[in-house]
CSV table of C-alpha atoms and ligand atoms in Angstrom, one decimal:
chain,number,residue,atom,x,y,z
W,10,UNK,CA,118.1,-91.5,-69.1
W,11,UNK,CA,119.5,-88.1,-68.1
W,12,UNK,CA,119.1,-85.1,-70.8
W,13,UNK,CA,120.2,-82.1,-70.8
W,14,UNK,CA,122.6,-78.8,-71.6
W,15,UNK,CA,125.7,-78.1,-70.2
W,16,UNK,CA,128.1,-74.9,-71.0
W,17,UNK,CA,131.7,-75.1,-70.5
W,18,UNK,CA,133.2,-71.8,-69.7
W,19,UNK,CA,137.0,-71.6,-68.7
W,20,UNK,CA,138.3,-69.4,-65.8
W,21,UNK,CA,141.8,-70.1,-66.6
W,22,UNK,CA,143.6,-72.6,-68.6
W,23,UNK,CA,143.1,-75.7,-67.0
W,24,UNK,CA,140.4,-74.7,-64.5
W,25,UNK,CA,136.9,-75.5,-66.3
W,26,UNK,CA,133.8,-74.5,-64.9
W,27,UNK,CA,130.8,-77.0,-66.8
W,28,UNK,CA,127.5,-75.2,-65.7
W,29,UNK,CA,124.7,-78.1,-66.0
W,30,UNK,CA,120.9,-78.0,-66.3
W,31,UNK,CA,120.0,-81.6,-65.9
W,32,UNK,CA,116.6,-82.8,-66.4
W,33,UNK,CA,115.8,-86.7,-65.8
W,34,UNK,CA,112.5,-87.9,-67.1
W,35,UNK,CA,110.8,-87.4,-63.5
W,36,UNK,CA,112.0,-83.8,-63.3
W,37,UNK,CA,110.6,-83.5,-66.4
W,38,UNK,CA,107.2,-84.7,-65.4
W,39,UNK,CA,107.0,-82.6,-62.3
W,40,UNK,CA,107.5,-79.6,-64.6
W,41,UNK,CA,104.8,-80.7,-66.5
W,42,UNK,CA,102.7,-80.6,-63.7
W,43,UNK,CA,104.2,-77.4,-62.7
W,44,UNK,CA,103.3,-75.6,-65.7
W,45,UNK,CA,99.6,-75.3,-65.0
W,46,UNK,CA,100.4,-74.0,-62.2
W,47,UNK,CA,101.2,-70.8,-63.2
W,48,UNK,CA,103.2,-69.4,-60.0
W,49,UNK,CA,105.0,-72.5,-59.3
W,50,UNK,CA,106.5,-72.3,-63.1
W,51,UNK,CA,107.2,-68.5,-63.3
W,52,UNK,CA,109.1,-68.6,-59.7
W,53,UNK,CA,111.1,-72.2,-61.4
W,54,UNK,CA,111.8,-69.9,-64.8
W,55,UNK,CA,113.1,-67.1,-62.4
W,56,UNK,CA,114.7,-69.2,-60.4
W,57,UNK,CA,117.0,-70.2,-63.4
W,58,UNK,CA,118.8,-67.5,-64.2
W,59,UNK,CA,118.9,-66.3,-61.1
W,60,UNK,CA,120.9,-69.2,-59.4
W,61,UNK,CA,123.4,-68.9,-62.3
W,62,UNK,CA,124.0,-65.1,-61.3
W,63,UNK,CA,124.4,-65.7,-57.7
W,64,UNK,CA,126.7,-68.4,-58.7
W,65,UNK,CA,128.5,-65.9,-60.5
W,66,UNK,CA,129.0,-63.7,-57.9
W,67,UNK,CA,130.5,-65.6,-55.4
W,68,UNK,CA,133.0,-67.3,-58.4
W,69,UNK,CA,134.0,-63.3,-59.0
W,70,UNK,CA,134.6,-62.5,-55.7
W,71,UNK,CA,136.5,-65.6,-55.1
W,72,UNK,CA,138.2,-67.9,-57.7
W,73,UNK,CA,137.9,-65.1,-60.0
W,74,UNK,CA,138.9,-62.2,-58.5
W,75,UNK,CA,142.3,-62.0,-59.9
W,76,UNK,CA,141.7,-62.8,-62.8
W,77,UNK,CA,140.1,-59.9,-65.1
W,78,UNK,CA,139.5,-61.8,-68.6
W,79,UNK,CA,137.2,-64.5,-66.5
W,80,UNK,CA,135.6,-61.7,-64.9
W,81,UNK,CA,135.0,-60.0,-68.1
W,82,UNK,CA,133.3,-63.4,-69.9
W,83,UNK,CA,131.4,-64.5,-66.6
W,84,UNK,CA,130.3,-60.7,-67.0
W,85,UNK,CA,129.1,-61.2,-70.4
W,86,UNK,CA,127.5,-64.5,-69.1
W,87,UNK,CA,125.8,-62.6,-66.3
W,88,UNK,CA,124.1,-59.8,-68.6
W,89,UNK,CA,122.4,-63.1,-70.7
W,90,UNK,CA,121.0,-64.4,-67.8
W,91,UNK,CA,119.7,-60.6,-66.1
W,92,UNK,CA,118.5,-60.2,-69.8
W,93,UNK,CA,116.6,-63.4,-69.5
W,94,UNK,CA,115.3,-62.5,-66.2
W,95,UNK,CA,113.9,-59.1,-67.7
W,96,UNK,CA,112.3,-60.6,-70.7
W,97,UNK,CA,110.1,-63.0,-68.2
W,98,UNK,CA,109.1,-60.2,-66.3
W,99,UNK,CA,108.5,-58.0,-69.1
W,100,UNK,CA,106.3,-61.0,-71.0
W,101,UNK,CA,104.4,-61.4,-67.4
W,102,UNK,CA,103.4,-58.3,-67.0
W,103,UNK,CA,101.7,-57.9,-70.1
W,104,UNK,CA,100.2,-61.1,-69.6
W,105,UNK,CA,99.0,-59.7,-66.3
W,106,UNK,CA,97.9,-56.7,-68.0
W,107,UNK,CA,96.4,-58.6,-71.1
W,108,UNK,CA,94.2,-60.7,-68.6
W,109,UNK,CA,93.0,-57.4,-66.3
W,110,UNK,CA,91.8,-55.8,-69.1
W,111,UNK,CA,89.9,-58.9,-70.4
W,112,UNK,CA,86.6,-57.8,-68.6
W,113,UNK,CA,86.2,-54.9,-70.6
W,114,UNK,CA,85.6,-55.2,-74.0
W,115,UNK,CA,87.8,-52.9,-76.2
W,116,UNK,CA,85.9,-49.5,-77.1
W,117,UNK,CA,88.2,-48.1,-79.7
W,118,UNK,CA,88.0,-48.4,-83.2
W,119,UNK,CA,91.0,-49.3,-85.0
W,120,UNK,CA,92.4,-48.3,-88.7
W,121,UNK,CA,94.2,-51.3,-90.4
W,122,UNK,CA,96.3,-49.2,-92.1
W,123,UNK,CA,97.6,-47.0,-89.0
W,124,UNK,CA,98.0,-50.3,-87.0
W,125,UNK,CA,100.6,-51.6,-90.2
W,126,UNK,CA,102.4,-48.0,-89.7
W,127,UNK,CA,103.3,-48.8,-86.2
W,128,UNK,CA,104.0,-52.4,-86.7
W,129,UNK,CA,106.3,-51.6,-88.9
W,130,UNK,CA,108.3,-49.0,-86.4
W,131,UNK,CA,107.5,-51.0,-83.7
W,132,UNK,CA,108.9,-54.0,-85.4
W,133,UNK,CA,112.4,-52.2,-86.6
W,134,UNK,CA,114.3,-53.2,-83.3
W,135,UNK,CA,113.2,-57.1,-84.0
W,136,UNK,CA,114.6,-56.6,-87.7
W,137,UNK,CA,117.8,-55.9,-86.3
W,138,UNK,CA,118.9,-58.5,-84.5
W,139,UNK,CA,119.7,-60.4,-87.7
W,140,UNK,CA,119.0,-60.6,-92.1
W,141,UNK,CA,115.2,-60.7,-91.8
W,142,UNK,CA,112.8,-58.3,-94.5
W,143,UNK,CA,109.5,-57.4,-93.4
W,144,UNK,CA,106.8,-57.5,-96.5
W,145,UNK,CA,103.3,-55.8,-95.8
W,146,UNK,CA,100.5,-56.7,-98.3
W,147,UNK,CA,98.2,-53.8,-97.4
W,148,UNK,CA,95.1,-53.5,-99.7
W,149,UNK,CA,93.6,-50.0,-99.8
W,150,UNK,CA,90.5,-48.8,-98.3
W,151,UNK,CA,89.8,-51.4,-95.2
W,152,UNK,CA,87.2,-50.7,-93.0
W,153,UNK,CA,88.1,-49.4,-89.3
W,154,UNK,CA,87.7,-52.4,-86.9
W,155,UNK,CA,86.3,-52.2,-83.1
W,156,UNK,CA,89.4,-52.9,-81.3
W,157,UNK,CA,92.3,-51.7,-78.4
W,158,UNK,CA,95.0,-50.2,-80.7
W,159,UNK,CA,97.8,-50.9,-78.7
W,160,UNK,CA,96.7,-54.4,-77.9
W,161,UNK,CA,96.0,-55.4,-81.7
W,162,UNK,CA,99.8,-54.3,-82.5
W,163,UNK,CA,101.0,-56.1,-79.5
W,164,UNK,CA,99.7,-59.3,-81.3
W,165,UNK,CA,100.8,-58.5,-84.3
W,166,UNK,CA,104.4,-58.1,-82.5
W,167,UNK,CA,104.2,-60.6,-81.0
W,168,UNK,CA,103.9,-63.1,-84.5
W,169,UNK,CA,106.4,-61.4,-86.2
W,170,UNK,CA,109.1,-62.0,-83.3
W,171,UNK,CA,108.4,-65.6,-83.3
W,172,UNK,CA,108.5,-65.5,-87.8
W,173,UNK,CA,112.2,-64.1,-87.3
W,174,UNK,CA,113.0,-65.7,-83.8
W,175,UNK,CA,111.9,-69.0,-85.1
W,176,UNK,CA,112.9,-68.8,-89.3
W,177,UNK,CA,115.3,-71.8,-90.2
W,178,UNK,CA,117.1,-69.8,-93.0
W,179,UNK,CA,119.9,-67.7,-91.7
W,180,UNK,CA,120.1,-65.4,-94.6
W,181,UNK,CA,116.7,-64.9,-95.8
W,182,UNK,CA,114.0,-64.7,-92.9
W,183,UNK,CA,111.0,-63.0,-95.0
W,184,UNK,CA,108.2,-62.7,-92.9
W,185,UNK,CA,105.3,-61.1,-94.9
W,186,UNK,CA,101.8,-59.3,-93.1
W,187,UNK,CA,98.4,-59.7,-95.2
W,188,UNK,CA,95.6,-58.2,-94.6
W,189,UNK,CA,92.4,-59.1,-95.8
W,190,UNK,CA,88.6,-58.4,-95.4
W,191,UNK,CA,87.6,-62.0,-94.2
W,192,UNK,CA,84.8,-64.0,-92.7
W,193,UNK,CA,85.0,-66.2,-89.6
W,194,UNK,CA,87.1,-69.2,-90.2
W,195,UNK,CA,85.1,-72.2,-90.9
W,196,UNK,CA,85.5,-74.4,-87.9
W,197,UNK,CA,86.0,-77.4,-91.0
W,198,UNK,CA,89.7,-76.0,-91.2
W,199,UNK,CA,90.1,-78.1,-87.7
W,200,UNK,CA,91.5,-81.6,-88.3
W,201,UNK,CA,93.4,-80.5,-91.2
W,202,UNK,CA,96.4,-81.9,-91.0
W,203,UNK,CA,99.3,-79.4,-90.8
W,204,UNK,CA,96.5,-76.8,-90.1
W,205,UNK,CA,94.9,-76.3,-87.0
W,206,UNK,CA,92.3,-73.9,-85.6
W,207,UNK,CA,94.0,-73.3,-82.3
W,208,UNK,CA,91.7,-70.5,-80.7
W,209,UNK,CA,88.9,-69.0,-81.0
W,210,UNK,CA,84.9,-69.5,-80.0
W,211,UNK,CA,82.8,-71.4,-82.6
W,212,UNK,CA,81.2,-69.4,-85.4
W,213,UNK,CA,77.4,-69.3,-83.9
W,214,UNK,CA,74.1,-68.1,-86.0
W,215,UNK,CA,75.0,-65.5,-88.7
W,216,UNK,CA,78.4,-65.4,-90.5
W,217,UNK,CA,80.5,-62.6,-89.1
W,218,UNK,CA,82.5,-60.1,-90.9
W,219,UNK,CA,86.1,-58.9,-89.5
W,220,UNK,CA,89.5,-58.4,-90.9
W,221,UNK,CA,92.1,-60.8,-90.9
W,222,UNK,CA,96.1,-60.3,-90.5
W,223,UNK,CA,98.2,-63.1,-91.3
W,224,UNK,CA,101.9,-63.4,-90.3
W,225,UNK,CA,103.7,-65.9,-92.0
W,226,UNK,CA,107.4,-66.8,-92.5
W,227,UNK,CA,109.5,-69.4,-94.5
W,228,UNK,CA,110.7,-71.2,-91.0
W,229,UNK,CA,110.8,-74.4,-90.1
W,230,UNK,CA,107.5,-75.0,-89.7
W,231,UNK,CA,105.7,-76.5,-86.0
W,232,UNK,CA,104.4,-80.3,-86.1
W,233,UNK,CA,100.6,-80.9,-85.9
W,234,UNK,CA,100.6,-82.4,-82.7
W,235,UNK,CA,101.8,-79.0,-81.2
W,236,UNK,CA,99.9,-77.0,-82.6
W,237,UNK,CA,96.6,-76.9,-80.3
W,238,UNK,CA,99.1,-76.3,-77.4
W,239,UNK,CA,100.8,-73.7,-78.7
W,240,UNK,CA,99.1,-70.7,-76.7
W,241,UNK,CA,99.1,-72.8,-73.2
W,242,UNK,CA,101.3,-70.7,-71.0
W,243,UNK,CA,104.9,-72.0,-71.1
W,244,UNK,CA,104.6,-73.7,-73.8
W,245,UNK,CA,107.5,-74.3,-75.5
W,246,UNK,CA,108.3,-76.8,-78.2
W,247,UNK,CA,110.9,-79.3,-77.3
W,248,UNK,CA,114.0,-79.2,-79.0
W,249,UNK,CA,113.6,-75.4,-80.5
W,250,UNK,CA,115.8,-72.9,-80.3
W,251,UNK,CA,113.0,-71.7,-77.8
W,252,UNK,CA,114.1,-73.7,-75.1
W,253,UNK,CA,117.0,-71.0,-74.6
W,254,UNK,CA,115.4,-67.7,-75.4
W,255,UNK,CA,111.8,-68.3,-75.3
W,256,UNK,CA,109.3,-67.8,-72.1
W,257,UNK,CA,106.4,-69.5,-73.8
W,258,UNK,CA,104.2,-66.8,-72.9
W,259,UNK,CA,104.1,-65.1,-76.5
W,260,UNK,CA,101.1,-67.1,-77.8
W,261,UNK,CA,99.3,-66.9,-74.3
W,262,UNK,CA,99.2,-63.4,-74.8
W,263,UNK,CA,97.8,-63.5,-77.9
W,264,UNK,CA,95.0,-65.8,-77.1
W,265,UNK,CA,94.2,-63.2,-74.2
W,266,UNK,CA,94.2,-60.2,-76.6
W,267,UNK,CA,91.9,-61.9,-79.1
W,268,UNK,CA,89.8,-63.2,-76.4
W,269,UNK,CA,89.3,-60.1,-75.3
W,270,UNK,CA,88.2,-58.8,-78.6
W,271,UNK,CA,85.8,-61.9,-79.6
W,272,UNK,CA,88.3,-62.8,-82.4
W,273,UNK,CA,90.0,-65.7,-84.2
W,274,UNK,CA,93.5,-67.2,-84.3
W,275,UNK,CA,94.6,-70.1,-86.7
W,276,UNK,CA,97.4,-71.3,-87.7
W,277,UNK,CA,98.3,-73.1,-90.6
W,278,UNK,CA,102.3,-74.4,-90.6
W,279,UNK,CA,103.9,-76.9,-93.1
W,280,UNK,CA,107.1,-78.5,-91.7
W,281,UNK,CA,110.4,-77.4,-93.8
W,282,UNK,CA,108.1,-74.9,-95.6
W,283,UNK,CA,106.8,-72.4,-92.9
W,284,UNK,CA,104.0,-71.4,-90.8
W,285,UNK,CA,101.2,-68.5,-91.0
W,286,UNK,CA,99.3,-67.5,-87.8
W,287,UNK,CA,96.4,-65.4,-88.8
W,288,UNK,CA,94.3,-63.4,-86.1
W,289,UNK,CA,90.9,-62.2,-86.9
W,290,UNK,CA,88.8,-59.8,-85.5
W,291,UNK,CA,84.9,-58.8,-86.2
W,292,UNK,CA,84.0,-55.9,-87.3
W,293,UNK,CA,82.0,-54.0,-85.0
W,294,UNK,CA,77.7,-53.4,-85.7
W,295,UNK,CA,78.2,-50.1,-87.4
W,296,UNK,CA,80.7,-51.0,-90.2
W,297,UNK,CA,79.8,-51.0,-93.9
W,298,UNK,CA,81.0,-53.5,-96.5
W,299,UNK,CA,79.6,-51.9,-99.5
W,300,UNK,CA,83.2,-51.3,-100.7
W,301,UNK,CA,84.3,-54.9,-100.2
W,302,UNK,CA,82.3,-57.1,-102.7
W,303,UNK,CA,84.6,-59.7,-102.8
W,304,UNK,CA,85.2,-60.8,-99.5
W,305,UNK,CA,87.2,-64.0,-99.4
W,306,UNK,CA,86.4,-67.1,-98.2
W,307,UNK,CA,88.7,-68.6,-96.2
X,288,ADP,P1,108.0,-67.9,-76.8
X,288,ADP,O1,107.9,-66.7,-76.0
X,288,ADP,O2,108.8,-68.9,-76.2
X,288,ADP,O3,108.4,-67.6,-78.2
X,288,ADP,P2,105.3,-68.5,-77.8
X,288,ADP,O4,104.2,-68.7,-76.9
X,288,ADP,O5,105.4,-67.2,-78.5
X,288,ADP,O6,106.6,-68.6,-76.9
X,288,ADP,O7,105.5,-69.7,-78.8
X,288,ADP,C1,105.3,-71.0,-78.3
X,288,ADP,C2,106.1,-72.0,-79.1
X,288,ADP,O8,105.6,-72.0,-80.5
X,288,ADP,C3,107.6,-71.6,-79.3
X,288,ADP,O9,108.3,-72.2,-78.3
X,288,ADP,C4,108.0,-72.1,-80.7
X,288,ADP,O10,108.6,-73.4,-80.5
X,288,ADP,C5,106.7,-72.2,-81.4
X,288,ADP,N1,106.5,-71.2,-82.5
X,288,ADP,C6,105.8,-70.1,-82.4
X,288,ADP,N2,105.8,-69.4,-83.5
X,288,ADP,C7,106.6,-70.1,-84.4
X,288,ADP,C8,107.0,-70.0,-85.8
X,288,ADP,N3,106.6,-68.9,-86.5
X,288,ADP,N4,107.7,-71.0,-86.3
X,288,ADP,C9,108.1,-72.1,-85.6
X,288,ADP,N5,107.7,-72.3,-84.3
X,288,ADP,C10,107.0,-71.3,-83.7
């Protein structure tokens, strides 16, 4: 059985062009194989988009070149697949980046409530792109958190682009933040069905203290069987709309930062009702909880 997507895109009345991507089940298993190996994929992913612009070149300067409203869609076509290409590269080097710094634990220490101002600035340009509300559910007076500023907002980013990339309903994609003094998540979550711990080392000895932000949208939810894979690099779930504007690399970046920074990350998705990722990181040795009697219990 051969699957796959095809485009149909018209030079001139009568003269279709049907770009195809066709992937037999043998293809498919070789990228499978491919995808731990991390250069073999990213070259194949670059590879992509790149053949279709080279392909596009020579059809402008040839079949094309007389013929300025086919140049002006295979234009249109072009920036897609150079805006692909850059969204790769852009997720690779902050993988890169993510993984260099991983030897050095994060020295900084972190306010929740500055890292929510940013997110939601940083977020605005994500918002954009389509009817989607942001809702922050910030308690008052957290406690600072040991952590790489810039790095904890990139995760945070990171889970809200999937909530709106991902949200089923076109006209109402509410992805709400929570925050919430928290301790480790009980490994018993794992098994749960629906809910999965995905990441994270096992609590050990004493019960630790951190904060937890939670991301979670009214999408169409991820099955079970995805979920431990879903911060493998390339990872994408078949038949989402990820397949076309994903790079799989969101959630591996994720798993780095909170590696880095001796955290958590569950995730807890219903199908048809919607998922909630929640990274948690400890608090570091000198933090107080005298404010924050009633810690939850996740
Ligand atoms: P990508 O860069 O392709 O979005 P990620 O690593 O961020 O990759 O996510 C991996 C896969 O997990 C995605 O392909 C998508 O299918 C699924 N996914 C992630 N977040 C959500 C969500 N909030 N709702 C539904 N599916 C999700």
């Amino acid at each position: 059985a051969v699957r796959g997507q095809f485009r149909r895109i018209s030079i001139a009345p009568g003269q279709p062009v049907v770009l195809a991507t066709l992937q037999d089940g043998s293809e498919r298993d070789a990228l499978e194989r491919m995808r731990t190996d991390f250069v073999a994929y990213a070259s194949h992913e670059l590879r992509t988009p790149l053949a279709a612009l080279t392909g596009f070149i020579e059809t402008l300067r040839g079949p094309a070149a007389d013929d300025p409203p086919a140049q002006q869609r295979f234009l249109e076509v072009m920036a897609g697949q150079a805006g692909r290409m850059q969204r790769l590269l852009d997720r690779l080097l902050m993988l890169s980046r993510v993984q260099m710094s991983e030897h050095r634990k994060p020295r900084g220490t972190v306010s929740p409530a500055a890292i929510v101002a940013r997110v939601r600035d940083e977020a605005l340009p994500l918002l954009e792109g389509g009817p989607a509300s942001l809702n922050v559910d910030l308690p008052a007076g957290l406690p600072d958190f040991a952590g790489d500023a810039d790095q904890v907002v990139q995760v945070l980013l990171n889970l809200i682009e999937n909530a709106i990339k991902y949200g089923s309903d076109e006209h109402n994609r509410a992805v709400t933040i929570g925050l919430r003094v928290r301790q480790a998540v009980p490994a018993a979550l794992m098994g749960v069905v629906g809910a999965g711990k995905i990441h994270g080392p096992e609590m050990g000895g004493g019960v630790r203290q951190g904060i937890a932000f939670t991301v979670t949208d009214n999408g169409p939810g991820i099955e079970a069987r995805h979920l431990p894979r879903l911060t493998e690099r390339f990872y994408r779930v078949e038949g989402s709309s990820a397949r076309r504007t994903g790079t799989g690399l969101g959630l591996a970046i994720v798993k780095h930062i909170i590696d880095r920074h001796d955290g958590r990350l569950t995730v807890d998705s219903r199908v048809g009702k919607g998922t909630s990722f929640t990274v948690w990181f400890p608090f570091g040795d000198g933090v107080s909880l005298k404010r924050h009697e009633t810690v939850i219990d996740t």
